[in-house]
C-alpha cells in the first residue's frame, strides 16, 4: 500500500496554513514541492561545499566537481542514456529546447524546409521553433488534436515530406494531461529519417522515460517539476547529434583552446555547458531523483491515477463545469472551466480557502484557441496529495461556483 502520510512528512511546506486555512497544494504541474532531503542537500552545498567546478585545484572545488559529475551519472541512469556524454545540464527544459532549435537548426534547417510541432505544446516547444523558422525562412507545421484531447497521429504522414527536418512533441500535455503514442510518432518519423525531440517536463514525473527504449533523438526536462531545485534542467541528445551540431552558447568551460584566430570546443557534454554551471542545482536534482527512485513507482502511479479518477468524479458533479482532456491514460492533470465564471475569479477565491490551483492559458495559448476560450483552471496532482484534499477543493469549488453564478 502507498503510504501518502509518510510521504507528506518529507514535505514540510504542506503543514503550513494559507489565509488561516491548511494549504492544499494542487499546482505541482507548475512546480513541485521539495522533499526535506533536497532542501538539506542544497543547504549543505552552500554552507559546506560552495566552490566553482572544473577549475579549482583546491579541496572544495575538487569535491564539488566530483559531486556534479556524479549527478550527471545519476541522471544518465535515471533516463537510461548510453553515456554521460549525452547528458547536458541546462537551466531548464526551455533552454534545452532552445539549444536544439538553435544548434540543430543552424546546421540542418534551411530555407523551404519545415518543422512539425503539435497543437498541444507548451510555448517553450513552440516559440523556439518559430524563431528558427523565421531565421531560416522555413515553415512551421502543426499536428492537431481532437476536442477530446487525442493527438491525431494519423495525420502526421500527410504533414511530412522530404523537407521535414525535425518533429517536436510533448510526452504529456501540461493542460490536457494527454500522453501521446510517442513510439508510433518516433517510428513514423524515423522511417522518413526525421529526428524527434520530446518535451518531457510532465512525463518525466508521471511515468518517467527510458530514452534508449523510446529511441528519441532529444529529450528535455526541468528539475523543479521533479521535486528538485529551480533553475536546473537536462538535455538528453544522442551522441551523434551532439558531435555534429555547433554549440549554442559560447564562453568558459565549453572551449578546448581559444585564440583570436580560432576556438575549438571541449569534449562532450561540456561543449554545450558554457559559463559557470548551476552545480548546486544539478547535485540537488540528483538528490531529488534518488528520492523518487526510493519510492515504488507502480504504487506512486496507482496513487496518482486514483487521485485523477476521484477528482474527475467530483468535478463532473459541479454544475456547468467542463473538463478538457478526456483521453485514457492521461497524467494526473485536470483542467476545466465553469460556464460564465472567469477562471481567475475561481482561482482567487479558492486561494482564500487555502487551495492553490493554476489559472490562465498555462503557456499553451493554441490549446485555448482550439476550444475558443481565453483560459482555464488547472489542478495537477503529485504523490503527496490526498483524497481528502480533493474533497476540500471540490467542496469549496462548488460553493464558489454557486456564489459566482448567483
mmCIF file of C-alpha atoms in Angstrom, residues 11-373:
data_model
loop_
_atom_site.group_PDB
_atom_site.id
_atom_site.type_symbol
_atom_site.label_atom_id
_atom_site.label_comp_id
_atom_site.label_asym_id
_atom_site.label_seq_id
_atom_site.Cartn_x
_atom_site.Cartn_y
_atom_site.Cartn_z
ATOM 1 C CA UNK A 11 7.383 17.911 2.572
ATOM 2 C CA UNK A 12 7.261 20.354 5.449
ATOM 3 C CA UNK A 13 5.586 23.128 3.448
ATOM 4 C CA UNK A 14 2.417 21.036 3.277
ATOM 5 C CA UNK A 15 1.928 21.614 7.003
ATOM 6 C CA UNK A 16 1.635 25.365 6.710
ATOM 7 C CA UNK A 17 -1.521 27.474 6.560
ATOM 8 C CA UNK A 18 -2.583 29.997 3.913
ATOM 9 C CA UNK A 19 -5.112 32.689 4.847
ATOM 10 C CA UNK A 20 -5.707 30.778 8.079
ATOM 11 C CA UNK A 21 -6.554 27.554 6.241
ATOM 12 C CA UNK A 22 -4.455 24.396 5.779
ATOM 13 C CA UNK A 23 -2.578 24.532 2.489
ATOM 14 C CA UNK A 24 -3.981 22.294 -0.246
ATOM 15 C CA UNK A 25 -1.347 22.434 -2.972
ATOM 16 C CA UNK A 26 -2.748 21.388 -6.363
ATOM 17 C CA UNK A 27 -0.251 23.156 -8.616
ATOM 18 C CA UNK A 28 2.567 20.626 -8.929
ATOM 19 C CA UNK A 29 2.350 20.803 -12.729
ATOM 20 C CA UNK A 30 3.810 24.298 -12.428
ATOM 21 C CA UNK A 31 6.393 23.382 -9.797
ATOM 22 C CA UNK A 32 6.534 20.523 -7.334
ATOM 23 C CA UNK A 33 7.298 20.964 -3.667
ATOM 24 C CA UNK A 34 10.723 19.798 -2.456
ATOM 25 C CA UNK A 35 11.357 16.953 -0.012
ATOM 26 C CA UNK A 36 13.483 17.788 3.002
ATOM 27 C CA UNK A 37 16.416 15.750 1.681
ATOM 28 C CA UNK A 38 16.704 18.086 -1.325
ATOM 29 C CA UNK A 39 16.493 21.170 0.868
ATOM 30 C CA UNK A 40 19.118 19.731 3.221
ATOM 31 C CA UNK A 41 21.406 18.812 0.340
ATOM 32 C CA UNK A 42 21.357 22.256 -1.243
ATOM 33 C CA UNK A 43 21.807 23.899 2.162
ATOM 34 C CA UNK A 44 24.829 21.675 2.831
ATOM 35 C CA UNK A 45 26.348 22.544 -0.541
ATOM 36 C CA UNK A 46 26.030 26.274 0.016
ATOM 37 C CA UNK A 47 27.266 26.123 3.602
ATOM 38 C CA UNK A 48 29.985 23.465 3.344
ATOM 39 C CA UNK A 49 30.961 22.829 -0.286
ATOM 40 C CA UNK A 50 30.482 26.026 -2.255
ATOM 41 C CA UNK A 51 33.237 26.260 -4.886
ATOM 42 C CA UNK A 52 33.287 26.558 -8.655
ATOM 43 C CA UNK A 53 33.686 23.288 -10.525
ATOM 44 C CA UNK A 54 36.186 22.071 -13.120
ATOM 45 C CA UNK A 55 38.609 24.924 -12.438
ATOM 46 C CA UNK A 56 39.977 24.915 -8.916
ATOM 47 C CA UNK A 57 42.967 22.961 -7.631
ATOM 48 C CA UNK A 58 41.697 23.039 -4.064
ATOM 49 C CA UNK A 59 39.675 20.637 -1.939
ATOM 50 C CA UNK A 60 36.278 22.336 -2.181
ATOM 51 C CA UNK A 61 36.430 22.639 -5.969
ATOM 52 C CA UNK A 62 37.562 19.064 -6.333
ATOM 53 C CA UNK A 63 34.718 17.749 -4.158
ATOM 54 C CA UNK A 64 32.086 19.927 -5.834
ATOM 55 C CA UNK A 65 33.283 18.771 -9.265
ATOM 56 C CA UNK A 66 33.078 15.135 -8.203
ATOM 57 C CA UNK A 67 29.511 15.562 -6.922
ATOM 58 C CA UNK A 68 28.488 17.454 -10.075
ATOM 59 C CA UNK A 69 29.743 14.696 -12.360
ATOM 60 C CA UNK A 70 28.202 12.060 -10.083
ATOM 61 C CA UNK A 71 24.896 13.906 -10.550
ATOM 62 C CA UNK A 72 25.305 13.552 -14.303
ATOM 63 C CA UNK A 73 25.696 9.803 -13.882
ATOM 64 C CA UNK A 74 22.578 9.723 -11.674
ATOM 65 C CA UNK A 75 20.601 11.424 -14.447
ATOM 66 C CA UNK A 76 22.064 9.061 -17.053
ATOM 67 C CA UNK A 77 20.917 6.026 -15.111
ATOM 68 C CA UNK A 78 17.521 7.567 -14.376
ATOM 69 C CA UNK A 79 16.643 8.030 -18.064
ATOM 70 C CA UNK A 80 18.825 5.120 -19.292
ATOM 71 C CA UNK A 81 21.054 7.116 -21.629
ATOM 72 C CA UNK A 82 24.015 5.315 -23.176
ATOM 73 C CA UNK A 83 26.661 7.643 -21.787
ATOM 74 C CA UNK A 84 27.116 10.725 -19.628
ATOM 75 C CA UNK A 85 28.377 12.352 -22.837
ATOM 76 C CA UNK A 86 24.695 12.521 -23.792
ATOM 77 C CA UNK A 87 23.621 14.388 -20.632
ATOM 78 C CA UNK A 88 23.814 18.185 -20.780
ATOM 79 C CA UNK A 89 22.852 20.281 -17.771
ATOM 80 C CA UNK A 90 20.877 23.434 -18.625
ATOM 81 C CA UNK A 91 18.816 25.988 -16.728
ATOM 82 C CA UNK A 92 15.628 24.099 -17.575
ATOM 83 C CA UNK A 93 13.642 22.491 -20.363
ATOM 84 C CA UNK A 94 13.204 25.847 -22.079
ATOM 85 C CA UNK A 95 16.949 26.260 -22.555
ATOM 86 C CA UNK A 96 17.253 22.598 -23.523
ATOM 87 C CA UNK A 97 14.727 23.023 -26.337
ATOM 88 C CA UNK A 98 16.199 26.359 -27.420
ATOM 89 C CA UNK A 99 19.614 24.710 -27.585
ATOM 90 C CA UNK A 100 18.379 22.127 -30.071
ATOM 91 C CA UNK A 101 16.316 24.649 -32.030
ATOM 92 C CA UNK A 102 19.463 26.730 -32.476
ATOM 93 C CA UNK A 103 22.220 24.123 -32.711
ATOM 94 C CA UNK A 104 20.362 21.551 -34.790
ATOM 95 C CA UNK A 105 18.571 24.275 -36.726
ATOM 96 C CA UNK A 106 21.751 26.118 -37.677
ATOM 97 C CA UNK A 107 23.228 23.004 -39.240
ATOM 98 C CA UNK A 108 20.273 21.143 -40.694
ATOM 99 C CA UNK A 109 17.376 23.545 -41.355
ATOM 100 C CA UNK A 110 17.399 25.699 -44.498
ATOM 101 C CA UNK A 111 15.055 27.917 -46.489
ATOM 102 C CA UNK A 112 11.997 25.992 -47.607
ATOM 103 C CA UNK A 113 12.386 23.238 -45.013
ATOM 104 C CA UNK A 114 9.730 22.568 -42.380
ATOM 105 C CA UNK A 115 9.458 21.736 -38.675
ATOM 106 C CA UNK A 116 6.464 19.948 -37.138
ATOM 107 C CA UNK A 117 5.094 20.596 -33.644
ATOM 108 C CA UNK A 118 1.815 19.521 -32.089
ATOM 109 C CA UNK A 119 -1.116 21.802 -31.340
ATOM 110 C CA UNK A 120 -0.982 20.898 -27.627
ATOM 111 C CA UNK A 121 2.577 22.085 -26.990
ATOM 112 C CA UNK A 122 3.747 24.395 -24.230
ATOM 113 C CA UNK A 123 5.032 27.724 -25.558
ATOM 114 C CA UNK A 124 8.571 26.536 -24.800
ATOM 115 C CA UNK A 125 8.149 23.893 -27.501
ATOM 116 C CA UNK A 126 6.587 26.308 -29.990
ATOM 117 C CA UNK A 127 8.379 29.659 -29.810
ATOM 118 C CA UNK A 128 11.960 28.348 -30.272
ATOM 119 C CA UNK A 129 10.842 26.615 -33.485
ATOM 120 C CA UNK A 130 9.032 29.737 -34.673
ATOM 121 C CA UNK A 131 12.207 31.746 -34.147
ATOM 122 C CA UNK A 132 14.188 29.130 -36.058
ATOM 123 C CA UNK A 133 11.714 29.134 -38.939
ATOM 124 C CA UNK A 134 11.740 32.930 -39.126
ATOM 125 C CA UNK A 135 15.526 32.968 -39.082
ATOM 126 C CA UNK A 136 15.863 30.253 -41.705
ATOM 127 C CA UNK A 137 12.767 31.086 -43.806
ATOM 128 C CA UNK A 138 11.403 27.643 -43.045
ATOM 129 C CA UNK A 139 7.817 26.597 -42.338
ATOM 130 C CA UNK A 140 6.187 25.550 -39.068
ATOM 131 C CA UNK A 141 3.569 22.831 -39.439
ATOM 132 C CA UNK A 142 1.094 21.812 -36.732
ATOM 133 C CA UNK A 143 -0.196 18.347 -35.850
ATOM 134 C CA UNK A 144 -3.729 18.892 -34.457
ATOM 135 C CA UNK A 145 -5.622 17.244 -31.616
ATOM 136 C CA UNK A 146 -9.307 16.388 -31.238
ATOM 137 C CA UNK A 147 -11.750 18.033 -28.844
ATOM 138 C CA UNK A 148 -11.325 15.006 -26.565
ATOM 139 C CA UNK A 149 -7.602 15.751 -26.380
ATOM 140 C CA UNK A 150 -6.335 12.983 -28.678
ATOM 141 C CA UNK A 151 -3.290 13.891 -30.732
ATOM 142 C CA UNK A 152 -4.219 12.952 -34.312
ATOM 143 C CA UNK A 153 -1.125 10.950 -35.162
ATOM 144 C CA UNK A 154 -2.765 9.518 -38.288
ATOM 145 C CA UNK A 155 -2.393 12.978 -39.840
ATOM 146 C CA UNK A 156 1.368 13.069 -39.267
ATOM 147 C CA UNK A 157 2.391 11.333 -42.526
ATOM 148 C CA UNK A 158 0.395 13.907 -44.515
ATOM 149 C CA UNK A 159 2.224 16.756 -42.789
ATOM 150 C CA UNK A 160 5.640 15.265 -43.524
ATOM 151 C CA UNK A 161 7.592 15.464 -46.762
ATOM 152 C CA UNK A 162 11.191 15.329 -47.926
ATOM 153 C CA UNK A 163 11.790 18.811 -46.445
ATOM 154 C CA UNK A 164 10.713 17.891 -42.880
ATOM 155 C CA UNK A 165 13.760 18.324 -40.654
ATOM 156 C CA UNK A 166 12.537 17.642 -37.086
ATOM 157 C CA UNK A 167 9.391 16.850 -35.094
ATOM 158 C CA UNK A 168 8.902 18.269 -31.574
ATOM 159 C CA UNK A 169 6.166 16.871 -29.347
ATOM 160 C CA UNK A 170 5.221 16.643 -25.690
ATOM 161 C CA UNK A 171 5.333 13.463 -23.650
ATOM 162 C CA UNK A 172 2.365 14.713 -21.609
ATOM 163 C CA UNK A 173 0.298 17.837 -22.209
ATOM 164 C CA UNK A 174 0.541 20.297 -19.327
ATOM 165 C CA UNK A 175 -3.098 21.306 -19.943
ATOM 166 C CA UNK A 176 -4.944 18.225 -21.189
ATOM 167 C CA UNK A 177 -2.861 15.556 -19.488
ATOM 168 C CA UNK A 178 -2.783 13.665 -22.799
ATOM 169 C CA UNK A 179 0.150 11.285 -23.199
ATOM 170 C CA UNK A 180 0.566 10.775 -26.967
ATOM 171 C CA UNK A 181 1.726 7.498 -28.501
ATOM 172 C CA UNK A 182 5.378 8.507 -28.703
ATOM 173 C CA UNK A 183 6.685 5.160 -30.023
ATOM 174 C CA UNK A 184 4.352 5.450 -33.018
ATOM 175 C CA UNK A 185 5.327 9.084 -33.657
ATOM 176 C CA UNK A 186 9.007 8.203 -33.476
ATOM 177 C CA UNK A 187 8.519 5.179 -35.751
ATOM 178 C CA UNK A 188 6.811 7.306 -38.405
ATOM 179 C CA UNK A 189 9.478 9.980 -38.127
ATOM 180 C CA UNK A 190 12.461 7.635 -38.180
ATOM 181 C CA UNK A 191 11.076 5.712 -41.153
ATOM 182 C CA UNK A 192 11.416 9.007 -43.004
ATOM 183 C CA UNK A 193 14.821 9.798 -41.491
ATOM 184 C CA UNK A 194 13.451 12.628 -39.309
ATOM 185 C CA UNK A 195 14.686 13.107 -35.725
ATOM 186 C CA UNK A 196 12.276 13.685 -32.823
ATOM 187 C CA UNK A 197 12.527 15.945 -29.775
ATOM 188 C CA UNK A 198 10.390 15.143 -26.719
ATOM 189 C CA UNK A 199 9.333 17.722 -24.119
ATOM 190 C CA UNK A 200 9.390 15.542 -21.017
ATOM 191 C CA UNK A 201 8.567 18.139 -18.352
ATOM 192 C CA UNK A 202 5.350 16.443 -17.229
ATOM 193 C CA UNK A 203 6.126 12.953 -18.490
ATOM 194 C CA UNK A 204 9.360 12.556 -16.527
ATOM 195 C CA UNK A 205 7.293 12.925 -13.337
ATOM 196 C CA UNK A 206 4.334 10.778 -14.375
ATOM 197 C CA UNK A 207 5.745 7.560 -15.749
ATOM 198 C CA UNK A 208 9.371 8.504 -16.397
ATOM 199 C CA UNK A 209 11.312 7.643 -19.528
ATOM 200 C CA UNK A 210 13.780 5.169 -20.990
ATOM 201 C CA UNK A 211 15.340 7.169 -23.796
ATOM 202 C CA UNK A 212 17.007 4.164 -25.389
ATOM 203 C CA UNK A 213 13.827 2.093 -25.435
ATOM 204 C CA UNK A 214 11.886 5.106 -26.716
ATOM 205 C CA UNK A 215 14.630 5.839 -29.278
ATOM 206 C CA UNK A 216 14.002 9.594 -29.215
ATOM 207 C CA UNK A 217 16.784 11.797 -30.531
ATOM 208 C CA UNK A 218 16.362 14.596 -27.986
ATOM 209 C CA UNK A 219 14.643 14.755 -24.594
ATOM 210 C CA UNK A 220 14.242 17.810 -22.348
ATOM 211 C CA UNK A 221 13.029 18.168 -18.786
ATOM 212 C CA UNK A 222 13.208 20.563 -15.831
ATOM 213 C CA UNK A 223 14.297 19.725 -12.299
ATOM 214 C CA UNK A 224 11.751 21.789 -10.403
ATOM 215 C CA UNK A 225 8.805 19.696 -11.606
ATOM 216 C CA UNK A 226 10.641 16.552 -10.461
ATOM 217 C CA UNK A 227 10.834 17.640 -6.798
ATOM 218 C CA UNK A 228 14.248 19.208 -7.458
ATOM 219 C CA UNK A 229 15.631 22.766 -7.340
ATOM 220 C CA UNK A 230 14.620 25.530 -9.706
ATOM 221 C CA UNK A 231 16.997 26.771 -12.381
ATOM 222 C CA UNK A 232 18.272 23.330 -13.387
ATOM 223 C CA UNK A 233 17.278 21.132 -16.289
ATOM 224 C CA UNK A 234 18.539 18.386 -18.548
ATOM 225 C CA UNK A 235 19.018 17.993 -22.264
ATOM 226 C CA UNK A 236 19.492 14.440 -23.457
ATOM 227 C CA UNK A 237 20.685 14.053 -27.030
ATOM 228 C CA UNK A 238 22.075 11.113 -28.923
ATOM 229 C CA UNK A 239 25.836 11.461 -29.056
ATOM 230 C CA UNK A 240 25.954 11.613 -32.843
ATOM 231 C CA UNK A 241 23.858 14.790 -32.825
ATOM 232 C CA UNK A 242 25.907 16.467 -30.098
ATOM 233 C CA UNK A 243 29.082 15.699 -32.013
ATOM 234 C CA UNK A 244 27.775 17.117 -35.285
ATOM 235 C CA UNK A 245 25.912 20.217 -34.075
ATOM 236 C CA UNK A 246 27.540 23.588 -33.337
ATOM 237 C CA UNK A 247 27.346 24.843 -29.735
ATOM 238 C CA UNK A 248 24.549 27.227 -28.781
ATOM 239 C CA UNK A 249 26.317 29.420 -26.214
ATOM 240 C CA UNK A 250 29.941 30.483 -26.045
ATOM 241 C CA UNK A 251 32.103 31.195 -23.012
ATOM 242 C CA UNK A 252 34.071 29.481 -20.307
ATOM 243 C CA UNK A 253 34.101 25.721 -19.792
ATOM 244 C CA UNK A 254 32.817 24.881 -23.291
ATOM 245 C CA UNK A 255 36.125 25.543 -25.049
ATOM 246 C CA UNK A 256 39.151 23.463 -25.878
ATOM 247 C CA UNK A 257 41.591 26.160 -26.906
ATOM 248 C CA UNK A 258 40.987 29.832 -27.591
ATOM 249 C CA UNK A 259 42.992 32.117 -29.878
ATOM 250 C CA UNK A 260 41.937 35.202 -31.794
ATOM 251 C CA UNK A 261 42.175 33.151 -34.965
ATOM 252 C CA UNK A 262 40.159 30.117 -33.901
ATOM 253 C CA UNK A 263 38.460 28.470 -30.933
ATOM 254 C CA UNK A 264 37.987 24.740 -30.520
ATOM 255 C CA UNK A 265 35.317 23.083 -28.437
ATOM 256 C CA UNK A 266 35.575 20.994 -25.306
ATOM 257 C CA UNK A 267 34.635 17.329 -25.341
ATOM 258 C CA UNK A 268 31.036 16.283 -24.792
ATOM 259 C CA UNK A 269 28.970 17.197 -22.931
ATOM 260 C CA UNK A 270 30.918 20.324 -21.879
ATOM 261 C CA UNK A 271 30.682 21.717 -25.417
ATOM 262 C CA UNK A 272 27.109 22.711 -24.508
ATOM 263 C CA UNK A 273 27.686 23.922 -20.933
ATOM 264 C CA UNK A 274 29.020 27.461 -21.276
ATOM 265 C CA UNK A 275 29.832 29.503 -18.188
ATOM 266 C CA UNK A 276 29.568 28.660 -14.521
ATOM 267 C CA UNK A 277 27.213 25.714 -14.252
ATOM 268 C CA UNK A 278 24.418 25.545 -11.705
ATOM 269 C CA UNK A 279 26.336 22.806 -9.967
ATOM 270 C CA UNK A 280 24.317 23.102 -6.771
ATOM 271 C CA UNK A 281 21.111 22.744 -8.762
ATOM 272 C CA UNK A 282 22.448 19.696 -10.592
ATOM 273 C CA UNK A 283 23.537 17.986 -7.369
ATOM 274 C CA UNK A 284 20.175 18.876 -5.810
ATOM 275 C CA UNK A 285 18.412 17.374 -8.822
ATOM 276 C CA UNK A 286 20.345 14.148 -8.331
ATOM 277 C CA UNK A 287 19.143 14.077 -4.733
ATOM 278 C CA UNK A 288 15.553 14.541 -5.928
ATOM 279 C CA UNK A 289 15.993 11.692 -8.409
ATOM 280 C CA UNK A 290 17.258 9.423 -5.649
ATOM 281 C CA UNK A 291 14.192 10.371 -3.602
ATOM 282 C CA UNK A 292 11.897 9.463 -6.493
ATOM 283 C CA UNK A 293 13.766 6.217 -7.094
ATOM 284 C CA UNK A 294 13.357 5.283 -3.432
ATOM 285 C CA UNK A 295 9.585 5.159 -3.940
ATOM 286 C CA UNK A 296 7.784 2.244 -5.543
ATOM 287 C CA UNK A 297 6.967 3.670 -8.959
ATOM 288 C CA UNK A 298 3.994 1.397 -9.575
ATOM 289 C CA UNK A 299 2.436 2.393 -6.246
ATOM 290 C CA UNK A 300 3.021 6.083 -6.964
ATOM 291 C CA UNK A 301 1.422 5.775 -10.390
ATOM 292 C CA UNK A 302 -1.574 3.933 -8.945
ATOM 293 C CA UNK A 303 -1.954 6.572 -6.239
ATOM 294 C CA UNK A 304 -1.840 9.425 -8.765
ATOM 295 C CA UNK A 305 -4.274 7.594 -11.057
ATOM 296 C CA UNK A 306 -6.635 7.243 -8.085
ATOM 297 C CA UNK A 307 -6.387 10.961 -7.394
ATOM 298 C CA UNK A 308 -7.136 11.727 -11.041
ATOM 299 C CA UNK A 309 -10.138 9.403 -11.125
ATOM 300 C CA UNK A 310 -11.582 10.746 -7.883
ATOM 301 C CA UNK A 311 -11.049 14.402 -8.854
ATOM 302 C CA UNK A 312 -12.701 13.781 -12.221
ATOM 303 C CA UNK A 313 -15.716 12.242 -10.494
ATOM 304 C CA UNK A 314 -16.043 15.106 -8.024
ATOM 305 C CA UNK A 315 -15.649 17.811 -10.664
ATOM 306 C CA UNK A 316 -18.084 16.145 -13.040
ATOM 307 C CA UNK A 317 -20.780 16.714 -10.418
ATOM 308 C CA UNK A 318 -20.276 20.504 -10.437
ATOM 309 C CA UNK A 319 -22.995 22.286 -12.399
ATOM 310 C CA UNK A 320 -21.929 23.647 -15.825
ATOM 311 C CA UNK A 321 -18.317 22.573 -15.373
ATOM 312 C CA UNK A 322 -16.424 21.304 -18.435
ATOM 313 C CA UNK A 323 -13.268 19.222 -18.207
ATOM 314 C CA UNK A 324 -10.769 19.488 -21.065
ATOM 315 C CA UNK A 325 -8.784 16.397 -21.965
ATOM 316 C CA UNK A 326 -10.549 13.072 -21.683
ATOM 317 C CA UNK A 327 -8.064 10.599 -23.101
ATOM 318 C CA UNK A 328 -7.493 7.283 -21.315
ATOM 319 C CA UNK A 329 -4.106 7.005 -19.654
ATOM 320 C CA UNK A 330 -3.721 10.758 -19.176
ATOM 321 C CA UNK A 331 -1.445 12.004 -16.423
ATOM 322 C CA UNK A 332 -2.818 13.487 -13.191
ATOM 323 C CA UNK A 333 -3.900 16.870 -14.547
ATOM 324 C CA UNK A 334 -7.476 18.161 -14.714
ATOM 325 C CA UNK A 335 -8.201 21.451 -16.488
ATOM 326 C CA UNK A 336 -11.690 22.904 -16.527
ATOM 327 C CA UNK A 337 -13.944 25.914 -16.929
ATOM 328 C CA UNK A 338 -17.326 26.770 -15.418
ATOM 329 C CA UNK A 339 -19.759 28.490 -17.750
ATOM 330 C CA UNK A 340 -19.980 32.255 -17.247
ATOM 331 C CA UNK A 341 -17.373 32.239 -14.481
ATOM 332 C CA UNK A 342 -13.884 33.653 -15.057
ATOM 333 C CA UNK A 343 -11.049 31.225 -14.216
ATOM 334 C CA UNK A 344 -9.152 33.923 -12.327
ATOM 335 C CA UNK A 345 -12.142 34.517 -10.041
ATOM 336 C CA UNK A 346 -12.247 30.792 -9.266
ATOM 337 C CA UNK A 347 -8.526 30.624 -8.548
ATOM 338 C CA UNK A 348 -8.511 33.748 -6.395
ATOM 339 C CA UNK A 349 -11.428 32.609 -4.262
ATOM 340 C CA UNK A 350 -10.044 29.083 -3.916
ATOM 341 C CA UNK A 351 -6.839 30.654 -2.635
ATOM 342 C CA UNK A 352 -8.792 32.230 0.211
ATOM 343 C CA UNK A 353 -9.789 28.724 1.277
ATOM 344 C CA UNK A 354 -6.152 27.571 1.228
ATOM 345 C CA UNK A 355 -6.411 25.755 -2.113
ATOM 346 C CA UNK A 356 -3.676 26.506 -4.663
ATOM 347 C CA UNK A 357 -4.574 25.923 -8.332
ATOM 348 C CA UNK A 358 -3.381 27.389 -11.630
ATOM 349 C CA UNK A 359 -5.430 29.734 -13.821
ATOM 350 C CA UNK A 360 -4.865 31.302 -17.227
ATOM 351 C CA UNK A 361 -3.505 29.963 -20.506
ATOM 352 C CA UNK A 362 -0.878 27.712 -18.871
ATOM 353 C CA UNK A 363 1.653 28.828 -21.515
ATOM 354 C CA UNK A 364 -0.414 26.977 -24.113
ATOM 355 C CA UNK A 365 -2.447 29.621 -25.912
ATOM 356 C CA UNK A 366 -3.017 27.439 -29.014
ATOM 357 C CA UNK A 367 -4.840 24.952 -26.771
ATOM 358 C CA UNK A 368 -7.093 27.773 -25.540
ATOM 359 C CA UNK A 369 -7.662 28.889 -29.137
ATOM 360 C CA UNK A 370 -8.638 25.333 -30.088
ATOM 361 C CA UNK A 371 -11.554 25.499 -27.639
ATOM 362 C CA UNK A 372 -12.349 29.170 -28.249
ATOM 363 C CA UNK A 373 -11.643 30.268 -24.690
#
